[in-house]
Amino acid sequence: MNIPLFVLGLLMVASFPAGIFFSLWWSRRSDRNQRRMPTYWPLDPRRMVNSDERKVWRWLERTFADHHIMVKTPVTRFTIPRSGEDNARLYQLLGGVYCTFTVCRDDGQVVGCVDVPGSRGISRVNRQIKLTLLSQCGIAYWVVKAGDFPTAAEIRIEFLGEDAPPLVDRRWNEAVVSQAQQKLRSVVERRRHVRPAGHPHDGADSGLDADAAGSLYDSGFARNAWQQPNSFVAPLDSRPASLH
């Protein structure tokens, strides 16, 4: 049976809105499926560093035993835009830039960054970005290959300046602190045994600790410290009120 052309045209025109509607429905359905959290995550744990990076990590731990070594920290974690700058644009440019290791002081101030090149090395653009960015922030930058280390004096002067303090073995310090803690515990334990019965402070320690912990939680400090959506533009001080 032959269908007139104008009938076919009418059918096509009538089906056009339906096709658009179906396309939009399917697109939204696909988007919802993409955003839906999986019941089973197809992931396995892995080490944060490979074998070459681990060698450099151990060497840095010895060379900067008086500092902290952070692993694969993005540069947006320890830099912040200046007032009036386009925060979103800077974050977009630097969001994927990180260093293999970041050396920082006890107060969290970064003094230098180390990159360990992979099998393909480090791209010229990547290296140039970090060289320029970090030097302008007063942060040293060094590329170190496993098995080809500079001397400890060289990199400490580069990171800490000509007046770099002598290297202090943190492991020795930790051993001294541990011994002092054990000695203090022994003294406290002996005094508890000789404390007279009915001492006015008996049992007060646990109540004080509970109150102190509750006050810390109620203050909002513990919660707010981890609820910053983007540390790149967040204020440095996490306390709810300024000091007076």
XYZ file of C-alpha atoms in Angstrom:
244
model
C 0.000 0.000 0.000
C 1.377 3.374 -0.991
C 1.260 6.118 1.653
C 0.931 9.643 0.275
C 3.996 11.827 0.739
C 2.094 14.455 2.699
C 1.042 11.764 5.218
C 4.659 10.690 5.628
C 5.577 14.330 6.138
C 2.929 14.745 8.810
C 4.146 11.601 10.585
C 7.721 12.860 10.528
C 6.722 16.268 11.879
C 4.635 14.658 14.608
C 7.449 12.299 15.616
C 10.069 15.069 15.805
C 9.020 16.411 19.273
C 8.780 12.846 20.546
C 12.347 12.212 19.380
C 13.599 15.314 21.148
C 11.762 14.367 24.329
C 13.192 10.841 24.230
C 16.710 12.180 23.641
C 16.474 14.551 26.621
C 15.045 11.814 28.836
C 17.836 9.414 27.897
C 20.520 12.061 28.454
C 19.193 12.891 31.929
C 18.934 9.229 32.786
C 22.554 8.677 31.750
C 23.665 11.672 33.823
C 21.871 10.304 36.891
C 23.531 6.923 36.415
C 26.926 8.580 36.145
C 26.377 10.530 39.390
C 24.968 7.586 41.312
C 27.334 6.234 43.960
C 28.245 2.595 43.253
C 27.366 -0.032 45.810
C 30.694 -1.745 45.180
C 33.746 0.413 44.463
C 35.995 -1.233 41.842
C 39.179 -0.017 43.561
C 42.144 -1.612 45.325
C 44.658 0.034 47.677
C 48.101 0.846 46.374
C 51.305 2.437 47.635
C 51.602 6.195 47.412
C 55.124 5.959 46.007
C 56.932 3.670 43.572
C 60.310 2.039 44.228
C 62.403 5.001 42.991
C 60.299 7.497 44.917
C 60.624 5.370 48.052
C 64.439 5.541 47.829
C 64.330 9.327 47.539
C 61.801 9.476 50.377
C 64.125 7.561 52.723
C 67.034 9.776 51.718
C 65.005 12.924 52.410
C 63.950 11.559 55.796
C 67.635 11.245 56.726
C 68.704 14.546 55.157
C 65.836 16.563 56.666
C 65.351 14.616 59.894
C 64.510 17.921 61.596
C 61.664 18.612 59.130
C 58.539 16.862 57.830
C 58.332 15.218 54.409
C 54.905 15.439 52.765
C 54.051 13.098 49.888
C 52.562 14.288 46.554
C 51.068 17.495 47.853
C 49.382 19.828 45.312
C 50.889 23.314 45.132
C 47.420 24.755 45.769
C 47.668 23.318 49.292
C 50.585 25.523 50.332
C 49.989 28.630 48.219
C 47.161 31.155 48.274
C 46.044 33.802 45.758
C 46.870 37.409 46.497
C 44.070 39.841 47.214
C 42.081 40.808 44.146
C 43.269 37.927 41.963
C 40.978 35.564 40.035
C 40.922 32.616 42.455
C 38.923 30.306 40.189
C 41.214 30.836 37.196
C 44.395 30.282 39.241
C 42.949 27.128 40.770
C 42.002 25.844 37.319
C 45.546 26.461 36.059
C 47.259 24.857 39.054
C 44.733 22.233 40.162
C 46.744 19.329 38.739
C 50.239 20.561 39.679
C 51.893 18.742 42.579
C 55.383 17.842 43.779
C 56.534 14.330 44.640
C 57.808 15.456 48.049
C 57.379 18.676 49.997
C 59.679 19.578 52.890
C 58.143 21.704 55.623
C 58.966 22.954 59.097
C 57.152 22.039 62.291
C 54.874 25.060 61.847
C 53.767 23.815 58.394
C 55.780 26.368 56.398
C 57.131 24.801 53.193
C 60.864 25.326 52.576
C 61.387 23.242 49.446
C 59.954 20.730 46.996
C 61.487 17.668 45.347
C 60.348 15.925 42.187
C 61.356 12.383 41.250
C 61.223 11.889 37.458
C 59.434 8.817 36.139
C 60.333 6.709 33.131
C 59.290 9.555 30.817
C 60.995 12.221 32.882
C 59.347 15.536 33.740
C 57.898 17.607 30.936
C 59.578 20.930 30.229
C 56.316 22.816 30.794
C 55.667 21.085 34.127
C 59.172 21.782 35.368
C 59.113 25.404 34.200
C 55.784 26.078 35.915
C 57.085 24.786 39.227
C 60.461 26.494 38.903
C 58.840 29.857 38.245
C 55.958 29.508 40.709
C 58.000 28.162 43.622
C 60.929 30.548 43.183
C 58.554 33.527 43.199
C 57.089 32.188 46.452
C 60.558 31.815 47.973
C 60.385 27.998 47.908
C 63.313 25.941 46.627
C 62.821 23.276 43.964
C 65.035 20.315 43.083
C 64.699 17.314 40.776
C 66.328 14.243 42.340
C 66.853 10.858 40.709
C 67.031 7.702 42.800
C 70.689 6.790 43.311
C 71.942 10.195 42.111
C 71.557 12.284 45.247
C 73.185 15.638 45.926
C 75.096 15.943 49.166
C 73.067 16.621 52.280
C 74.891 19.941 52.753
C 74.054 21.099 49.208
C 70.325 20.531 49.387
C 70.028 21.781 52.979
C 71.715 25.066 52.020
C 69.445 25.312 48.958
C 66.307 24.704 51.032
C 67.264 26.369 54.328
C 69.799 29.030 53.304
C 73.450 29.613 54.151
C 72.621 29.725 57.864
C 70.974 26.285 57.810
C 71.051 24.770 61.291
C 73.092 21.600 61.775
C 71.262 18.377 61.081
C 69.583 16.953 64.140
C 68.734 13.258 64.186
C 65.002 13.177 64.938
C 65.189 9.494 65.850
C 67.578 10.340 68.689
C 65.253 13.102 69.852
C 62.283 10.736 69.786
C 64.251 8.189 71.844
C 65.080 10.849 74.452
C 61.459 12.009 74.595
C 60.247 8.415 74.911
C 62.614 7.773 77.806
C 61.491 10.964 79.543
C 57.836 9.994 79.090
C 58.421 6.555 80.552
C 60.267 8.069 83.505
C 57.417 10.532 84.101
C 54.833 7.742 83.959
C 56.807 5.774 86.547
C 56.952 8.756 88.902
C 53.213 9.446 88.505
C 52.392 5.782 89.080
C 54.474 5.662 92.264
C 52.796 8.806 93.576
C 49.354 7.343 92.911
C 50.159 4.347 95.066
C 51.324 6.497 97.982
C 48.443 9.030 97.691
C 46.314 9.088 100.880
C 42.818 7.668 100.687
C 40.092 10.224 100.122
C 42.452 12.638 98.400
C 40.370 15.567 97.065
C 41.720 15.066 93.526
C 40.925 11.374 93.246
C 38.908 10.650 90.121
C 39.012 14.260 88.953
C 41.286 13.622 86.000
C 38.808 11.631 83.941
C 36.005 14.176 84.437
C 38.268 17.058 83.416
C 39.377 15.247 80.281
C 35.782 14.576 79.245
C 34.779 18.211 79.787
C 37.796 19.450 77.864
C 37.077 17.135 74.962
C 33.435 18.201 74.903
C 34.387 21.888 74.918
C 36.783 21.345 72.004
C 34.086 19.614 69.979
C 31.384 22.150 70.837
C 33.643 25.021 69.818
C 33.415 23.885 66.201
C 37.193 23.824 65.783
C 37.427 20.088 65.118
C 34.571 20.109 62.631
C 35.488 23.269 60.753
C 39.075 22.198 60.243
C 37.989 19.516 57.772
C 35.047 21.235 56.112
C 36.897 23.699 53.897
C 35.779 23.008 50.293
C 38.959 24.454 48.814
C 42.031 25.184 50.932
C 43.487 27.247 48.085
C 41.132 30.130 48.904
C 40.309 29.272 52.539
C 41.632 31.446 55.402
C 44.752 30.101 57.085
C 43.414 30.339 60.620
C 40.782 27.672 61.323
C 39.682 29.138 64.657
C 36.077 30.457 64.712
C 37.129 33.814 66.223
C 40.232 35.985 66.034
C 42.573 36.426 68.965
C 42.292 39.594 71.099
